[in-house]
Short mmCIF file of C-alpha atoms and ligand atoms in Angstrom, two decimals:
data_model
loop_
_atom_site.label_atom_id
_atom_site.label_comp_id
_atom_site.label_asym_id
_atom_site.label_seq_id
_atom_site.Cartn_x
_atom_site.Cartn_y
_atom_site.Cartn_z
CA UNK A 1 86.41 -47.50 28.97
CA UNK A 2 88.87 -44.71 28.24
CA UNK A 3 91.74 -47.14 26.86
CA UNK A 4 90.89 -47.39 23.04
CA UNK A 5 91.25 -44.24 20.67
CA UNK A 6 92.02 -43.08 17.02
CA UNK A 7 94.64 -41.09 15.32
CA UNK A 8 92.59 -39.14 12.26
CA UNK A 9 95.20 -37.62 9.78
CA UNK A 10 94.52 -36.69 5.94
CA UNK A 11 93.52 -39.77 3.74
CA UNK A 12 92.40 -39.64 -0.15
CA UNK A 13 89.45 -37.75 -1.57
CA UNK A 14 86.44 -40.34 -0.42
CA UNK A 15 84.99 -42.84 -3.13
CA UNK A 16 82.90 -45.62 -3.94
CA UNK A 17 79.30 -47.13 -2.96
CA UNK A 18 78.91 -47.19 1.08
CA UNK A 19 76.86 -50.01 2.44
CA UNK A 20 75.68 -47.67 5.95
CA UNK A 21 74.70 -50.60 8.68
CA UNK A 22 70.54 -50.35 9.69
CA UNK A 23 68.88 -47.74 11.34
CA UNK A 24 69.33 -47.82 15.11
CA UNK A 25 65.69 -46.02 16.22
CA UNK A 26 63.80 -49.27 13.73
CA UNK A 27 65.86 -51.58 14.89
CA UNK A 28 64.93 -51.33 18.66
CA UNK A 29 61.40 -50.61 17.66
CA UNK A 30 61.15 -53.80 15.39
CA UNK A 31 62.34 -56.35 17.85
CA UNK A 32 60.03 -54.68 20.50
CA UNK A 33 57.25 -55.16 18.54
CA UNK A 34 57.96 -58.15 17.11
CA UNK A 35 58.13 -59.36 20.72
CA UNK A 36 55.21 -58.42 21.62
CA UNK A 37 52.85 -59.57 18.58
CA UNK A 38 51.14 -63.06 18.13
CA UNK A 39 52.66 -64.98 15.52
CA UNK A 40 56.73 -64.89 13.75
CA UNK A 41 58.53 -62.11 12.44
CA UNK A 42 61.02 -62.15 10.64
CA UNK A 43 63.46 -58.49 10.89
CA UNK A 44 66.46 -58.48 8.09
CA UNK A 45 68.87 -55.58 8.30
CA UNK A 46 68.52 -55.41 11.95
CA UNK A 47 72.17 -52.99 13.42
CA UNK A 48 74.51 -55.25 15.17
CA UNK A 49 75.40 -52.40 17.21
CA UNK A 50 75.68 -52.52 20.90
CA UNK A 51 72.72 -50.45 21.73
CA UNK A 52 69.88 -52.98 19.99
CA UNK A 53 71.85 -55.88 20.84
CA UNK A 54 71.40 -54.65 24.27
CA UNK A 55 67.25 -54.57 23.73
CA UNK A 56 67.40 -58.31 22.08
CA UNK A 57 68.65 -59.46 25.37
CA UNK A 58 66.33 -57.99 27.28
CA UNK A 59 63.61 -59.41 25.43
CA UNK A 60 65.15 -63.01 26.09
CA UNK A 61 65.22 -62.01 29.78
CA UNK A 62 61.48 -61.44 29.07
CA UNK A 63 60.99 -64.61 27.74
CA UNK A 64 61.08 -64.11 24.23
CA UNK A 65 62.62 -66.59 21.67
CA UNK A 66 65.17 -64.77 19.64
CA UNK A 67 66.80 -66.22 16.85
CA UNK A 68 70.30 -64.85 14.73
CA UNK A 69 70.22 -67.19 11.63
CA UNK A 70 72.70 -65.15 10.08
CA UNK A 71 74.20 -61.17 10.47
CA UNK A 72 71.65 -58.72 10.68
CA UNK A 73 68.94 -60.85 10.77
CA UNK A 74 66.17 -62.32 13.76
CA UNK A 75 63.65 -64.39 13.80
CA UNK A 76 61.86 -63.45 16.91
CA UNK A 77 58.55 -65.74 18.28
CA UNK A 78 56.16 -63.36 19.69
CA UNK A 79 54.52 -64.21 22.46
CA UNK A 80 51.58 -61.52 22.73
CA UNK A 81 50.96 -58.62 24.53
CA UNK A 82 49.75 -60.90 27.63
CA UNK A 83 53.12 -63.32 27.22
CA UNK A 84 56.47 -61.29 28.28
CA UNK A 85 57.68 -63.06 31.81
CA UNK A 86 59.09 -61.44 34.69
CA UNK A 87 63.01 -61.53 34.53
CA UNK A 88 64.99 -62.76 37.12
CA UNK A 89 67.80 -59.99 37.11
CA UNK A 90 67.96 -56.12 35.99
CA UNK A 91 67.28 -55.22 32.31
CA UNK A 92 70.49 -53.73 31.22
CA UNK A 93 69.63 -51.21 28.16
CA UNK A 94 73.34 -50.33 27.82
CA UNK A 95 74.13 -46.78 26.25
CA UNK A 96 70.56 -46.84 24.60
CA UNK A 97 68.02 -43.60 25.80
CA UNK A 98 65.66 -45.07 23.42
CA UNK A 99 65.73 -48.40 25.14
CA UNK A 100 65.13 -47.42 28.65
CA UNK A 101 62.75 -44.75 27.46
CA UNK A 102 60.65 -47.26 25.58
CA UNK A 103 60.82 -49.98 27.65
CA UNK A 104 60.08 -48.03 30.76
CA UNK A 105 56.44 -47.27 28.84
CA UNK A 106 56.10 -51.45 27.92
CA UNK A 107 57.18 -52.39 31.39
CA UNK A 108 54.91 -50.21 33.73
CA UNK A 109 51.73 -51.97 32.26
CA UNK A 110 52.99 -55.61 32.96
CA UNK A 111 52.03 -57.69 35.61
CA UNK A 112 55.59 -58.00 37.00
CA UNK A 113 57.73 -55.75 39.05
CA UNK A 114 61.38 -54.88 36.55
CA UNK A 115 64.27 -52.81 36.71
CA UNK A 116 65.95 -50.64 33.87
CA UNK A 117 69.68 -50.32 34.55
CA UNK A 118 72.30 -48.75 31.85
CA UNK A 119 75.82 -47.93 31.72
CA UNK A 120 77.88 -44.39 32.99
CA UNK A 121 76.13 -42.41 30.31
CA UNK A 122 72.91 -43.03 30.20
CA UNK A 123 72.72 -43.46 34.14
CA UNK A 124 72.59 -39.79 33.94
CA UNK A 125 70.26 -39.23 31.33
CA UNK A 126 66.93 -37.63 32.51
CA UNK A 127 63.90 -40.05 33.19
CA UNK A 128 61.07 -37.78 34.41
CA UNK A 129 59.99 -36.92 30.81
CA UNK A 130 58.58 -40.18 30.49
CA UNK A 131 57.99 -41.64 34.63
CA UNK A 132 56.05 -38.12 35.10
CA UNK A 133 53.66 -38.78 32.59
CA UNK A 134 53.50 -42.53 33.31
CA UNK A 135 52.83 -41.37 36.58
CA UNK A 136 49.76 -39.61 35.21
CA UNK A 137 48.62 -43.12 33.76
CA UNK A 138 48.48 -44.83 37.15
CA UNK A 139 52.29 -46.32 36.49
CA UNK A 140 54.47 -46.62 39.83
CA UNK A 141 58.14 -46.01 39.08
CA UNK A 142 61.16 -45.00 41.59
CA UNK A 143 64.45 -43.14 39.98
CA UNK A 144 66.83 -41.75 41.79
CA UNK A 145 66.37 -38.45 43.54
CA UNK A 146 67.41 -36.09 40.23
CA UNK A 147 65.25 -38.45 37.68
CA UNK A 148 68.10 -40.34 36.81
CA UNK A 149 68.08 -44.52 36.76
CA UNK A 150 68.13 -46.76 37.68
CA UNK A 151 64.43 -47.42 37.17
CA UNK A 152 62.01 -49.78 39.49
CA UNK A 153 58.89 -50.12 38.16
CA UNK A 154 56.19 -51.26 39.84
CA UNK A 155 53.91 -53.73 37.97
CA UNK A 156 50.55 -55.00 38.43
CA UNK A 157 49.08 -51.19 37.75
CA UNK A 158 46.08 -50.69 36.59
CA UNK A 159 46.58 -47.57 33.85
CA UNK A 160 44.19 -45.43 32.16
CA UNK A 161 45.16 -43.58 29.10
CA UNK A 162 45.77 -40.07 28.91
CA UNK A 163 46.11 -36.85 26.36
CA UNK A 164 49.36 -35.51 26.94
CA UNK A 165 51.08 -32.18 25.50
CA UNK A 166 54.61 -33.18 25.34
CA UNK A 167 57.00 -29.84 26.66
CA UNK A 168 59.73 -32.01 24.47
CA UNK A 169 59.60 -32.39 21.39
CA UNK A 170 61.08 -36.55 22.01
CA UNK A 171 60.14 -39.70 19.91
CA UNK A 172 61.22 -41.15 23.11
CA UNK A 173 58.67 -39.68 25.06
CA UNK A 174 55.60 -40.28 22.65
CA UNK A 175 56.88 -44.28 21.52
CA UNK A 176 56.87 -44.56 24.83
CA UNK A 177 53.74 -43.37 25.92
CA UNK A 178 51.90 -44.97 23.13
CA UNK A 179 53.58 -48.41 23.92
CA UNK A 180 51.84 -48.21 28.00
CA UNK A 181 48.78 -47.00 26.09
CA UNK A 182 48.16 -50.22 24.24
CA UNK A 183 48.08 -51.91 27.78
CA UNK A 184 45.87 -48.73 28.91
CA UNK A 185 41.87 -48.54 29.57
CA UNK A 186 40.40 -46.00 27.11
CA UNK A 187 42.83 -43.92 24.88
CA UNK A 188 45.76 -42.38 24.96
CA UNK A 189 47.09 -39.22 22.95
CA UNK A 190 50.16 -37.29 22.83
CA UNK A 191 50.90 -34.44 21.31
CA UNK A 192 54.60 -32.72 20.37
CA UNK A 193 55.66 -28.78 20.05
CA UNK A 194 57.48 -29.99 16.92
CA UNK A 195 57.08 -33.04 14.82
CA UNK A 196 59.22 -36.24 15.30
CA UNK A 197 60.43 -39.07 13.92
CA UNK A 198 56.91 -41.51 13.48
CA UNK A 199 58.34 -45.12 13.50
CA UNK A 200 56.67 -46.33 16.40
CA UNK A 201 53.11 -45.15 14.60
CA UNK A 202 54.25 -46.18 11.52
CA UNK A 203 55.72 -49.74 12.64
CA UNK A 204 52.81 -50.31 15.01
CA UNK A 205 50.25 -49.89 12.06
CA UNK A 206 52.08 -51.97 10.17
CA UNK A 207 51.50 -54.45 12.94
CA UNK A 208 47.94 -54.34 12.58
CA UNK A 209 47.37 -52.07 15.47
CA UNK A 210 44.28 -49.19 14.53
CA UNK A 211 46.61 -45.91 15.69
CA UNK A 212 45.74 -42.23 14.63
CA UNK A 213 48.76 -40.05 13.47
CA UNK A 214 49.67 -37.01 11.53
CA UNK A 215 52.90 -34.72 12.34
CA UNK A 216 52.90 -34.10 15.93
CA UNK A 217 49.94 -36.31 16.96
CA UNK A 218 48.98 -39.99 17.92
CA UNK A 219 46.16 -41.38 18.97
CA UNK A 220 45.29 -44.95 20.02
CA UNK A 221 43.32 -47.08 21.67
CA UNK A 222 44.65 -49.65 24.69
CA UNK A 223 43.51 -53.31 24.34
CA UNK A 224 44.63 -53.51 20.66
CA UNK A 225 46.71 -57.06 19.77
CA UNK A 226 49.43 -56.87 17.18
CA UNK A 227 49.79 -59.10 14.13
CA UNK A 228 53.51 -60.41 13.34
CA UNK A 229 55.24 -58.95 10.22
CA UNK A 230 58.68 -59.00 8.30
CA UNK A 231 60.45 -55.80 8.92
CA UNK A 232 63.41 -54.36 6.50
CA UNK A 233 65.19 -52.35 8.33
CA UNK A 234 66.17 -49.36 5.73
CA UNK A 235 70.07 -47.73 6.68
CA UNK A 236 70.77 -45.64 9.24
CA UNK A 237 70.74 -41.75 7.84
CA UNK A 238 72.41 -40.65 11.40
CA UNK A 239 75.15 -43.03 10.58
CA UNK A 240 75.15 -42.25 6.98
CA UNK A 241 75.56 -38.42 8.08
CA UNK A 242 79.30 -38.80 8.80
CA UNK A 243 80.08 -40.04 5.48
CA UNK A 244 77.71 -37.46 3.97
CA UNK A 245 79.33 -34.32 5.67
CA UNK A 246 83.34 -36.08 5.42
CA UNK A 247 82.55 -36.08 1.26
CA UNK A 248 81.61 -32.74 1.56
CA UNK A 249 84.43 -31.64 3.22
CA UNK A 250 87.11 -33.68 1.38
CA UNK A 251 88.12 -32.45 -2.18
CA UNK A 252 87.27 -34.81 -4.71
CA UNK A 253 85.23 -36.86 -3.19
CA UNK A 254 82.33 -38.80 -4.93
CA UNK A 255 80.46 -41.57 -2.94
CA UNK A 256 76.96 -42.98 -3.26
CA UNK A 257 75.57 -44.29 -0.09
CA UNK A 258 73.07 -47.39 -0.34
CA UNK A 259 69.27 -47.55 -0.05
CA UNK A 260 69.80 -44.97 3.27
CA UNK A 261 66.37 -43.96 5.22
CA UNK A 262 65.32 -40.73 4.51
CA UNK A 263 62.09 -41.01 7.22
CA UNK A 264 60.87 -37.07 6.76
CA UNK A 265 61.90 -36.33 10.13
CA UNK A 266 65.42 -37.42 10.18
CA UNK A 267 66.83 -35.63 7.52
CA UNK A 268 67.10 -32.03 8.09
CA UNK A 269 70.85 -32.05 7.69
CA UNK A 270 70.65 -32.72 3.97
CA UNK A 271 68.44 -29.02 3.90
CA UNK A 272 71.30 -27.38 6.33
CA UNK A 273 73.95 -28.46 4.19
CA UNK A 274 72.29 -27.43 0.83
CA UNK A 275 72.05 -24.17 2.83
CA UNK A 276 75.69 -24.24 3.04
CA UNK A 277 75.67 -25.24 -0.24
CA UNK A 278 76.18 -29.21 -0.27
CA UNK A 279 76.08 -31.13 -3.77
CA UNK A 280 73.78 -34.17 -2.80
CA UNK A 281 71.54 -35.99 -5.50
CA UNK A 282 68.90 -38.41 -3.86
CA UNK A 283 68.68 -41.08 -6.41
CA UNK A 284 66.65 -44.43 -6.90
CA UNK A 285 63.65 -43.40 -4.34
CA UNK A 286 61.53 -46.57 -3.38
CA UNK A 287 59.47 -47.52 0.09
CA UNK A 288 61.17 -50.32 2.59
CA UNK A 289 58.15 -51.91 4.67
CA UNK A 290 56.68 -48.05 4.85
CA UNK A 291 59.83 -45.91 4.94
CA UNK A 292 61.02 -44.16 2.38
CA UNK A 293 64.91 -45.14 1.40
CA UNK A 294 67.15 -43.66 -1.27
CA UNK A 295 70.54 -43.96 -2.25
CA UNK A 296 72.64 -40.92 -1.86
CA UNK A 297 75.24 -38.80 -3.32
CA UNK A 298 77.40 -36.93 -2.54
CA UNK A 299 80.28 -35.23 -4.13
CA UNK A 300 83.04 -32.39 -2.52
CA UNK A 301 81.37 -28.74 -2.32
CA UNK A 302 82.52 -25.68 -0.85
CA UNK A 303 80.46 -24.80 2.14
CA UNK A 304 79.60 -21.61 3.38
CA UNK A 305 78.40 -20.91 6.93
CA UNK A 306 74.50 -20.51 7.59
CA UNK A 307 72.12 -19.75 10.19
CA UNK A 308 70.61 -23.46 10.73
CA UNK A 309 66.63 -22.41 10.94
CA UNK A 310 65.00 -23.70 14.51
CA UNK A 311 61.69 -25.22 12.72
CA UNK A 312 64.73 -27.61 11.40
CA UNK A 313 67.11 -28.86 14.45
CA UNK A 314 64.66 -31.47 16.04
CA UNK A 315 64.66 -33.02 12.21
CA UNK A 316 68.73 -33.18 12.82
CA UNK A 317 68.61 -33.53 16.56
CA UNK A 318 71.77 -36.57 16.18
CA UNK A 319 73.05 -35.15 13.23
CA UNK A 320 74.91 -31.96 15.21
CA UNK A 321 78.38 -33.48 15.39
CA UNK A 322 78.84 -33.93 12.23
CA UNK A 323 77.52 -30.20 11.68
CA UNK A 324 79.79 -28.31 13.33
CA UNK A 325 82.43 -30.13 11.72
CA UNK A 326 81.03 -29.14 8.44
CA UNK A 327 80.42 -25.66 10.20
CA UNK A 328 84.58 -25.67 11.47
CA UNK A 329 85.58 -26.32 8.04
CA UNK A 330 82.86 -24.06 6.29
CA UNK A 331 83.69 -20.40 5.06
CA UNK A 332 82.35 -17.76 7.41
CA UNK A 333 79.78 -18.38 10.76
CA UNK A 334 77.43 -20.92 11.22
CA UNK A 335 75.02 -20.44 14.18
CA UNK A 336 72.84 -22.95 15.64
CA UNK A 337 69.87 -22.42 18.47
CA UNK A 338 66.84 -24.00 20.02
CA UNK A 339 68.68 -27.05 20.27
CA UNK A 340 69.11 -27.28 24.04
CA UNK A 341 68.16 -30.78 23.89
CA UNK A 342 71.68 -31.35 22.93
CA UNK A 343 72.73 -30.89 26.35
CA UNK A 344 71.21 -34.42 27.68
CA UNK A 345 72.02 -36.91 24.94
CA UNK A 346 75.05 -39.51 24.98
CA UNK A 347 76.96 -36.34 26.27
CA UNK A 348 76.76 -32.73 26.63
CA UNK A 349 77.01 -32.89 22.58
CA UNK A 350 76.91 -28.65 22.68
CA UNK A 351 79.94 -28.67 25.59
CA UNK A 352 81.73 -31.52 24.06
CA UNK A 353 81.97 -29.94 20.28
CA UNK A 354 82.66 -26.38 21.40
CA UNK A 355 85.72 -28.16 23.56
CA UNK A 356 87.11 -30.36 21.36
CA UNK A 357 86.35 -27.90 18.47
CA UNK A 358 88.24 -24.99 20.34
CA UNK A 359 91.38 -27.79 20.91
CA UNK A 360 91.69 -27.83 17.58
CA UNK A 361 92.20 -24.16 16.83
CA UNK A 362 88.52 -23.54 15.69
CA UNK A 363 86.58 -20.52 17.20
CA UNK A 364 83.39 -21.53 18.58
CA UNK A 365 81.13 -19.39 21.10
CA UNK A 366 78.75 -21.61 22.76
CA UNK A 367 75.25 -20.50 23.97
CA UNK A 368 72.72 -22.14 26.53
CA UNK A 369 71.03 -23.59 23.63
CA UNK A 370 73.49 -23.49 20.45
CA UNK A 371 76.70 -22.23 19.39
CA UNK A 372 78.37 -19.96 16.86
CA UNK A 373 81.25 -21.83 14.98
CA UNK A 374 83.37 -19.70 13.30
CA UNK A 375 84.96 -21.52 10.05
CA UNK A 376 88.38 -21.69 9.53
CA UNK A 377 91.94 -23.73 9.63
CA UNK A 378 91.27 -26.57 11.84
CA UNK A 379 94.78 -28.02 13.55
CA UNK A 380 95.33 -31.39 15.36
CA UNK A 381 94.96 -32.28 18.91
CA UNK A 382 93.74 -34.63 21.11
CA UNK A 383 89.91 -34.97 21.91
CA UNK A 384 88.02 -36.37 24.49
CA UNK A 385 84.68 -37.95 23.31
CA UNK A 386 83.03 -38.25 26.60
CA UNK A 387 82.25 -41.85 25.93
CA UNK A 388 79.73 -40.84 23.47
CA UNK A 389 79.66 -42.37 19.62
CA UNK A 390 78.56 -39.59 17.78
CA UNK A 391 81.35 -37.31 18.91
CA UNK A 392 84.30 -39.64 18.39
CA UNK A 393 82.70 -40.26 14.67
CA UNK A 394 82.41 -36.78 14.21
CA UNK A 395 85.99 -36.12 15.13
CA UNK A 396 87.41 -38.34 12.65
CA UNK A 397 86.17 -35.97 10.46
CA UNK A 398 87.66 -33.27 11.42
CA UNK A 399 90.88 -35.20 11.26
CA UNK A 400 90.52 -35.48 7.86
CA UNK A 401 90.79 -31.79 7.03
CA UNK A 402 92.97 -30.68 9.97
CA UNK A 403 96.47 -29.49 9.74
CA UNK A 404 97.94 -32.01 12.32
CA UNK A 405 97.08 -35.54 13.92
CA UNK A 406 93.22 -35.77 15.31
CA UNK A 407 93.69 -38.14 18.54
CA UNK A 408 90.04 -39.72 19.62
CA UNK A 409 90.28 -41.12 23.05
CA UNK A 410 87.18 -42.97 24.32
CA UNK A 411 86.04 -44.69 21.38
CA UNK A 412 84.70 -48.02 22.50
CA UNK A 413 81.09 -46.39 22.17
CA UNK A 414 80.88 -45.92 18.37
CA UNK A 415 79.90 -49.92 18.70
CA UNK A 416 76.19 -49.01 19.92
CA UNK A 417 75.45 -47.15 16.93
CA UNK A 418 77.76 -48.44 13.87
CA UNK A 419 80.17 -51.13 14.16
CA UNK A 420 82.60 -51.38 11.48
CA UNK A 421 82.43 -47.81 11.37
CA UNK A 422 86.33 -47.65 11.19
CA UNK A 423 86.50 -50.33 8.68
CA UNK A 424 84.34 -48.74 6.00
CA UNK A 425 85.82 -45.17 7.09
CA UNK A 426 89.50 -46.52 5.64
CA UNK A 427 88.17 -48.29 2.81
CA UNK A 428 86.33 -44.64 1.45
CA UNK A 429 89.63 -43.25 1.88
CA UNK A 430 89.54 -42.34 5.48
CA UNK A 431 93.28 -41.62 7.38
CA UNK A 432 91.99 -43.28 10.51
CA UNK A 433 94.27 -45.94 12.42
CA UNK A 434 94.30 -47.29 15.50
CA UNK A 435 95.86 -45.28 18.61
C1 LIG B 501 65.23 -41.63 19.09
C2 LIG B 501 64.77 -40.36 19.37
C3 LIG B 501 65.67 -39.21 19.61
C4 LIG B 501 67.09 -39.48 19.12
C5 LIG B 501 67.58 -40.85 19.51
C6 LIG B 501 66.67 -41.92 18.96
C7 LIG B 501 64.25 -42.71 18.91
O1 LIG B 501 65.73 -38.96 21.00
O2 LIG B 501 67.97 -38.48 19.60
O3 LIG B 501 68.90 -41.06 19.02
O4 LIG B 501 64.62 -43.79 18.42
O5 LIG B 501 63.07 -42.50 19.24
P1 LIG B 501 64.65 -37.99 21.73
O6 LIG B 501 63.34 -38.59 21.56
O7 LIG B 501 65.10 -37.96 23.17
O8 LIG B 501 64.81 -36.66 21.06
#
């Protein structure tokens, strides 16, 4: 869809207490899991985005009774590790890596052949970090030639679990390694060359399954049956980042954002901007169904480029849109490495920023695996978000502070991860409107 954009001008110094919609990577974990325990659970705050709507249906493809009694909220009848059915059609995950990454683990151990389709993006997102290791397992799964989906898997495998060194550091990869080793003889370990987010060990324990973790490590044993549970879905920081770098940016701005997720390993932009020299108080602490949530606030700074430290990007690994706006609009350079893995998200998120960045009038020297932004005056223009959410969103910041009108083609996409986001954007103050 290229036919719906934005025009981002200057608004109003951003105020007021943001209600951010729920976190994206819980809410496709929850309904998973959900789905696949014995009993009811009950998930409230689930994202009505595009992306976990997408993994809902596919769980009623697989046989699973999924009920909306209200916004935000499912009631979803497990039927047991033993009770998915084989669907009659494709499995369409949508936009969603973590879908088709996760499922793809889930779906090799059934007793049913299945195939994982998704839309332009994602159908050239790489697969082999996860089919190479399921491979290992005993799974059988066909992509095309380059890795890419769609995905056939094979059922009716026998698998075996393994201990596997991830070369990525990818939630992806390890949620969905763990998820084939429940269905696997023996154990099954992975381990990560940096830390990452823990939801699916977290969410799985609190499902009554017996899993080993610590930072960079899971362990667990296949066989195990999960136990239904009510989930609260805490709000989604990487959606919450946009408003937290735009009230930077924007002279007197003061906004609180609600009861937001601050999961240890999702919020390395709030140490990159206090780096750069952000004012943001973390207020009213308290735990959500294991997660740790806080409100947060944030009031206008002045921001001064920094080097962003490697040990820190895969703690902000969604989070670098919104950066280099904060970096375009910072005084002095900000340089970012070691985050190649930007190159194979949604988009080319390195390419796409540097472009659109450079558009605008901002200097910006990319590398393989980063970029140096150079702060200064950023102008208006017209940007092309490559389809992807997090760089149309990111955009609109930058409209806020640029000399001239910000034009965001392509923005259809910003559903998956945070409908209403335009909504909420004008009502903090946002110039945003329709193009
Ligand atoms: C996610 C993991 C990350 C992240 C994505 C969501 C998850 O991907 O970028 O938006 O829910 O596990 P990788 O595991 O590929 O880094």
């Amino acid at each position: 869809m290229t036919s719906q954009s934005w025009i981002a001008h200057t608004g109003s110094a951003l105020q007021g207490a943001l209600a951010i919609p729920g976190d994206k990577s819980v809410s496709h974990r929850s309904v998973m899991f959900a789905a696949l325990a014995d009993g009811t659970s009950r998930i409230e705050g689930f994202l009505e985005g595009e992306d976990t709507r997408a993994t809902a249906a596919i769980f009623s493809q697989l046989g699973v009774r999924i009920e909306t009694p209200s916004p935000s909220t499912r009631i979803v009848r497990g039927v047991g590790v033993d009770g998915l059915k084989a669907p009659s059609a494709a499995l369409d995950c949508g936009n969603a890596g973590t879908g088709m990454r996760l499922l793809a683990g889930l779906l090799a151990a059934q007793p049913f052949d299945s195939t994982l389709i998704g839309d332009a993006s994602l159908s050239k997102r790489p697969m082999r970090r996860v089919t190479g290791p399921l491979a290992q397992m005993g799974a059988k799964i066909d992509t095309c030639d380059d890795g890419t989906p769609p995905l056939r898997i094979h059922g009716g495998q026998a698998l075996t679990g393994i201990d596997f060194t991830s070369p990525v550091a990818s939630a992806q990869v390890k949620s969905c390694l763990l998820l084939a080793g429940l269905y696997a003889q023996g154990e099954t370990t992975v381990r990560e060359p940096h830390p990452t987010r823990d939801y699916t060990e977290r969410m799985l324990s609190a499902f009554g399954v017996e899993i080993d973790f610590s930072p960079g490590y899971a362990k667990l044993r296949g066989g195990q049956r999960l136990r239904a549970t009510d989930i609260a879905v805490p709000a989604d920081f990487s959606s919450a980042a946009f408003f937290i770098v735009a009230a930077s940016l924007i002279p007197g701005s003061d906004v609180t954002l609600k009861a937001v997720g601050l999961n240890p390993r999702r919020t390395g932009l709030l140490e990159a901007l206090r780096l750069m020299g952000a004012d943001i108080e973390v207020l009213n602490p308290a735990e959500h169904g294991g997660e740790p949530v806080a409100d947060l606030r944030v009031r206008h700074a002045v921001l001064k480029g920094a080097r962003i430290p490697e040990s820190v990007v895969p703690d902000m690994i969604d989070e670098f849109p919104a950066l280099f706006v904060a970096a375009a609009a910072a005084q002095g350079q900000t340089i970012v490495s070691g985050a190649a893995e930007l190159r194979v998200k949604e988009s080319d998120r390195l390419a796409a920023m540097a472009t659109g960045l450079r558009s605008l009038g901002v200097q910006v020297d990319e590398t393989p695996d980063g970029a140096t932004i150079h702060g200064g005056p950023i102008g208006g223009g017209i940007i092309e978000s490559h389809g992807d959410h997090r760089i149309a969103m990111a955009f609109c910041i930058a409209g806020q502070l640029s000399t001239g009108e910000v034009v965001v083609l392509d923005i259809a996409n910003v559903a998956t991860s945070f409908p209403g986001f335009d909504t909420l954007a004008r009502g903090a103050g946002f110039g945003l409107r329709e193009g």
